[in-house]
């Protein structure tokens, strides 16, 4: 990538006083703002970029074992269809990941990973006081062969007049196709502020001083450069409101983004919201999904 070009360097200014005057000239402020934001985005990319699986919705029909959004799901022998443990209401499939269809970010995986939510709850089963409680939502990992499945084990709970789900209609079912990419830390990630300040400290005295003087505008430009939503596995999450991963040790342990479902034409959490599932690296390594954290927020 080409380094961000300082617009002041193109003016041919010489000497400290002329450079100071150029940085303070209101006519140059918008261009310098864009330059400093671009410079910081490059520094953040160099220091935080990590692999991510981007999940895109595909128009081809989804099969029962495909990675997908919504629709019917398979219940392995010896297991029952998931229900809300308090109300007994059936849970609905939000998303399913077939590891055999996904490029591997780390290690080798197989089987289906299923995410279920409550369709009788306006919060879609989320429990913000206890985000690890899977009483009204569920993550299941039936590590069984996905061949020779029995048709009588396929379940699709019926929609009712009062069913509340983030899908447009009962027939919403979208196949998900994965592609490996790279992602820079997002401004709503709980680690962002520390990484940003580290990058700011490396700026020269003119750019550093300009950042402190015009911080709000630069942050706005930086957010526009770095916010990258969408459905994904791994990488950095986005939040529409302040990140929930603050000082709570519960959140700080679950640093891996297991799944993010963003709002699209087919799925919408509230007002253009986003849902996230987090897991600790050690639990992911053991394929232990009993302590996953689930949250969603919207505008």
Coordinates of C-alpha atoms in Angstrom, one line a residue:
X1 CA 0.0 0.0 0.0
X2 CA 1.1 3.5 -0.7
X3 CA 1.8 5.6 2.4
X4 CA -0.6 8.4 3.1
X5 CA 0.7 11.6 1.6
X6 CA 0.8 14.7 3.8
X7 CA -0.8 17.6 1.8
X8 CA 1.5 20.1 3.6
X9 CA 4.6 18.4 2.0
X10 CA 3.1 19.2 -1.4
X11 CA 3.0 22.9 -0.7
X12 CA 6.7 23.2 -0.6
X13 CA 6.8 24.9 2.8
X14 CA 10.2 25.2 4.5
X15 CA 11.1 26.0 8.1
X16 CA 9.3 25.3 11.3
X17 CA 7.3 28.6 11.4
X18 CA 5.9 28.1 7.9
X19 CA 5.0 24.5 8.7
X20 CA 3.2 25.5 11.9
X21 CA 1.3 28.2 10.0
X22 CA 0.3 25.7 7.3
X23 CA -1.1 23.3 9.9
X24 CA -3.1 26.2 11.4
X25 CA -4.5 27.5 8.1
X26 CA -8.2 26.7 8.1
X27 CA -8.1 26.2 4.3
X28 CA -5.9 23.1 4.9
X29 CA -7.6 21.6 7.9
X30 CA -10.0 19.3 5.9
X31 CA -7.2 17.8 3.8
X32 CA -4.9 17.4 6.8
X33 CA -7.8 15.7 8.7
X34 CA -8.2 13.2 6.0
X35 CA -4.4 12.6 5.8
X36 CA -4.0 12.0 9.6
X37 CA -7.0 9.7 9.6
X38 CA -5.6 7.7 6.6
X39 CA -2.2 7.6 8.3
X40 CA -3.7 6.2 11.5
X41 CA -5.8 3.7 9.6
X42 CA -2.6 2.4 7.9
X43 CA -0.8 2.1 11.2
X44 CA -3.7 0.3 12.7
X45 CA -3.9 -2.0 9.7
X46 CA -0.2 -2.9 10.0
X47 CA -0.5 -3.6 13.8
X48 CA -3.9 -5.2 14.1
X49 CA -4.9 -6.9 10.9
X50 CA -6.1 -10.5 11.3
X51 CA -7.8 -13.2 9.2
X52 CA -11.6 -13.2 9.0
X53 CA -14.2 -15.4 7.3
X54 CA -16.7 -13.2 5.4
X55 CA -20.1 -14.8 5.0
X56 CA -22.2 -13.7 2.1
X57 CA -25.8 -14.7 1.3
X58 CA -26.1 -16.8 -1.8
X59 CA -29.1 -17.1 -4.1
X60 CA -28.8 -20.9 -4.5
X61 CA -31.2 -23.1 -2.5
X62 CA -29.9 -24.0 1.0
X63 CA -29.7 -27.7 1.9
X64 CA -30.4 -28.9 5.4
X65 CA -26.7 -29.2 6.2
X66 CA -25.5 -26.0 4.5
X67 CA -24.1 -23.0 6.2
X68 CA -27.1 -20.8 6.2
X69 CA -29.4 -18.3 7.9
X70 CA -32.8 -19.4 9.1
X71 CA -34.9 -22.3 7.9
X72 CA -35.3 -25.9 9.0
X73 CA -32.6 -27.7 10.9
X74 CA -31.4 -31.2 11.7
X75 CA -31.7 -32.7 15.2
X76 CA -29.3 -35.7 15.6
X77 CA -30.5 -39.0 17.1
X78 CA -30.6 -38.9 20.9
X79 CA -31.2 -35.1 21.0
X80 CA -34.4 -33.1 21.1
X81 CA -35.2 -29.9 19.3
X82 CA -34.1 -27.0 21.5
X83 CA -36.6 -25.1 23.6
X84 CA -36.7 -22.2 25.9
X85 CA -35.9 -23.8 29.3
X86 CA -38.3 -21.4 31.2
X87 CA -41.3 -21.2 28.8
X88 CA -41.0 -24.5 26.9
X89 CA -41.4 -22.6 23.6
X90 CA -39.4 -23.9 20.6
X91 CA -36.3 -22.1 19.6
X92 CA -35.7 -21.1 15.9
X93 CA -32.6 -21.5 13.9
X94 CA -30.8 -18.1 13.5
X95 CA -27.8 -19.5 11.7
X96 CA -25.9 -22.7 11.0
X97 CA -22.2 -23.2 10.1
X98 CA -21.0 -26.4 8.4
X99 CA -17.3 -26.5 9.2
X100 CA -16.6 -28.7 6.2
X101 CA -17.8 -25.8 3.9
X102 CA -15.7 -23.2 5.7
X103 CA -12.0 -22.3 5.1
X104 CA -10.3 -22.9 8.4
X105 CA -9.0 -19.9 10.3
X106 CA -7.3 -22.1 13.0
X107 CA -7.1 -25.8 13.4
X108 CA -9.3 -28.5 11.8
X109 CA -13.1 -28.6 12.4
X110 CA -16.0 -30.7 11.2
X111 CA -19.7 -31.0 12.0
X112 CA -22.5 -28.4 12.3
X113 CA -22.5 -25.5 14.6
X114 CA -26.1 -24.3 15.2
X115 CA -27.3 -21.0 16.7
X116 CA -30.9 -20.8 18.0
X117 CA -32.9 -17.8 19.3
X118 CA -36.3 -17.3 20.9
X119 CA -39.1 -16.3 18.5
X120 CA -41.6 -15.4 21.3
X121 CA -39.3 -12.7 22.9
X122 CA -38.8 -9.2 21.5
X123 CA -35.1 -9.5 22.6
X124 CA -34.7 -12.7 20.6
X125 CA -33.7 -14.6 23.7
X126 CA -30.9 -12.3 24.7
X127 CA -30.2 -11.9 28.4
X128 CA -28.1 -8.8 29.0
X129 CA -27.8 -9.5 32.7
X130 CA -26.4 -13.0 32.1
X131 CA -25.2 -13.2 28.5
X132 CA -23.8 -16.7 28.9
X133 CA -27.2 -18.1 30.0
X134 CA -28.5 -20.3 27.2
X135 CA -31.9 -20.7 28.7
X136 CA -33.7 -18.7 26.0
X137 CA -31.2 -19.2 23.2
X138 CA -28.8 -22.0 22.4
X139 CA -25.6 -22.9 20.6
X140 CA -25.3 -26.5 19.6
X141 CA -22.5 -28.5 18.2
X142 CA -23.8 -31.9 17.1
X143 CA -20.5 -33.2 15.9
X144 CA -22.1 -36.0 13.7
X145 CA -21.5 -37.0 10.1
X146 CA -23.6 -34.8 7.8
X147 CA -24.3 -37.6 5.4
X148 CA -27.2 -40.0 5.4
X149 CA -29.4 -37.8 7.6
X150 CA -32.9 -39.0 8.4
X151 CA -35.7 -36.8 7.1
X152 CA -37.8 -37.4 10.2
X153 CA -35.2 -35.6 12.2
X154 CA -35.6 -32.3 10.3
X155 CA -37.4 -29.7 12.3
X156 CA -38.9 -26.3 11.4
X157 CA -40.9 -24.6 14.2
X158 CA -44.1 -23.0 12.9
X159 CA -44.5 -19.2 13.0
X160 CA -47.5 -17.7 14.9
X161 CA -49.2 -14.4 14.7
X162 CA -47.0 -13.2 17.6
X163 CA -43.7 -14.7 16.5
X164 CA -40.9 -12.2 16.7
X165 CA -37.8 -13.0 14.7
X166 CA -35.2 -10.9 12.9
X167 CA -36.3 -12.4 9.5
X168 CA -38.6 -10.9 7.0
X169 CA -41.0 -13.9 6.8
X170 CA -41.3 -17.6 7.8
X171 CA -39.7 -18.8 4.6
X172 CA -36.4 -16.8 5.0
X173 CA -33.6 -19.2 4.4
X174 CA -30.3 -18.0 2.9
X175 CA -27.3 -20.1 2.1
X176 CA -24.0 -18.6 3.4
X177 CA -20.8 -18.8 1.4
X178 CA -17.5 -18.1 3.2
X179 CA -14.4 -16.4 1.9
X180 CA -11.2 -15.7 3.8
X181 CA -10.2 -12.1 4.1
X182 CA -8.3 -9.7 6.4
X183 CA -9.8 -7.1 8.8
X184 CA -8.4 -4.2 10.7
X185 CA -9.6 -3.5 14.2
X186 CA -12.9 -1.7 14.3
X187 CA -13.6 1.4 16.3
X188 CA -16.2 -0.3 18.5
X189 CA -13.8 -3.2 19.5
X190 CA -12.9 -2.9 23.2
X191 CA -9.2 -3.0 22.3
X192 CA -9.4 -0.1 19.8
X193 CA -8.6 2.8 22.1
X194 CA -5.4 1.3 23.4
X195 CA -4.2 0.5 19.9
X196 CA -5.2 3.9 18.6
X197 CA -3.2 5.7 21.3
X198 CA -0.2 3.6 20.5
X199 CA -0.4 4.6 16.9
X200 CA -1.0 8.3 17.7
X201 CA 2.2 8.2 19.8
X202 CA 4.3 7.3 16.7
X203 CA 3.1 10.4 14.8
X204 CA 5.5 13.3 14.3
X205 CA 5.0 16.4 16.4
X206 CA 3.0 18.2 13.8
X207 CA 0.6 15.4 13.1
X208 CA 0.4 14.5 16.8
X209 CA -0.5 18.1 17.7
X210 CA -3.0 18.3 14.9
X211 CA -4.7 15.1 16.1
X212 CA -5.1 16.5 19.6
X213 CA -6.4 19.8 18.2
X214 CA -8.9 18.2 15.8
X215 CA -9.5 14.8 17.4
X216 CA -13.3 14.6 17.0
X217 CA -13.1 15.2 13.2
X218 CA -10.3 12.8 12.7
X219 CA -12.1 10.1 14.7
X220 CA -15.1 10.5 12.5
X221 CA -13.0 10.1 9.4
X222 CA -11.2 7.1 10.9
X223 CA -14.5 5.4 11.8
X224 CA -15.6 5.7 8.2
X225 CA -12.4 4.1 7.0
X226 CA -12.4 1.2 9.5
X227 CA -16.1 0.2 10.2
X228 CA -16.6 -3.0 8.3
X229 CA -19.8 -4.9 9.1
X230 CA -21.4 -7.9 7.6
X231 CA -21.8 -11.6 8.5
X232 CA -18.5 -13.0 9.6
X233 CA -16.6 -15.6 11.7
X234 CA -13.5 -14.3 13.5
X235 CA -12.0 -10.9 13.1
X236 CA -13.3 -7.8 14.9
X237 CA -16.9 -7.2 15.9
X238 CA -19.0 -4.1 15.3
X239 CA -21.5 -2.6 17.6
X240 CA -24.1 0.0 16.9
X241 CA -23.8 1.3 20.5
X242 CA -21.0 1.3 23.0
X243 CA -19.1 -1.9 23.2
X244 CA -20.2 -4.2 26.0
X245 CA -16.7 -5.7 26.3
X246 CA -15.5 -3.2 28.8
X247 CA -14.1 -3.9 32.3
X248 CA -16.3 -7.0 32.9
X249 CA -13.9 -10.0 33.2
X250 CA -16.6 -12.2 31.7
X251 CA -16.4 -10.3 28.4
X252 CA -12.6 -9.9 28.4
X253 CA -12.1 -13.6 28.5
X254 CA -14.4 -14.2 25.5
X255 CA -12.2 -12.5 23.0
X256 CA -12.9 -14.6 19.9
X257 CA -15.8 -13.6 17.6
X258 CA -17.5 -16.9 17.0
X259 CA -20.2 -15.4 14.8
X260 CA -21.5 -12.0 13.8
X261 CA -24.9 -11.6 12.0
X262 CA -25.4 -8.1 10.6
X263 CA -28.6 -6.6 9.3
X264 CA -29.3 -7.1 5.6
X265 CA -32.3 -7.2 3.3
X266 CA -33.2 -10.6 4.7
X267 CA -32.4 -10.3 8.4
X268 CA -32.6 -7.3 10.8
X269 CA -32.0 -7.1 14.5
X270 CA -34.2 -4.2 15.6
X271 CA -33.3 -1.0 13.8
X272 CA -30.4 -2.1 11.6
X273 CA -28.7 -3.9 14.5
X274 CA -26.1 -6.5 14.7
X275 CA -25.9 -9.8 16.8
X276 CA -22.6 -11.2 18.1
X277 CA -21.6 -14.4 19.7
X278 CA -18.2 -14.5 21.5
X279 CA -16.1 -17.4 22.9
X280 CA -12.9 -17.7 24.8
X281 CA -9.9 -19.1 22.7
X282 CA -9.5 -22.0 25.1
X283 CA -13.2 -23.0 24.9
X284 CA -13.0 -22.8 21.1
X285 CA -10.0 -25.0 21.0
X286 CA -11.9 -27.6 23.1
X287 CA -15.0 -27.1 21.0
X288 CA -16.8 -26.3 24.2
X289 CA -19.7 -23.9 23.4
X290 CA -21.4 -23.9 26.8
X291 CA -19.9 -20.5 27.8
X292 CA -20.6 -18.6 24.6
X293 CA -21.8 -15.0 25.1
X294 CA -24.6 -13.6 23.0
X295 CA -25.6 -10.0 22.6
X296 CA -27.2 -7.7 20.0
X297 CA -27.9 -4.0 19.8
X298 CA -29.4 -1.6 17.3
X299 CA -29.7 2.1 16.6

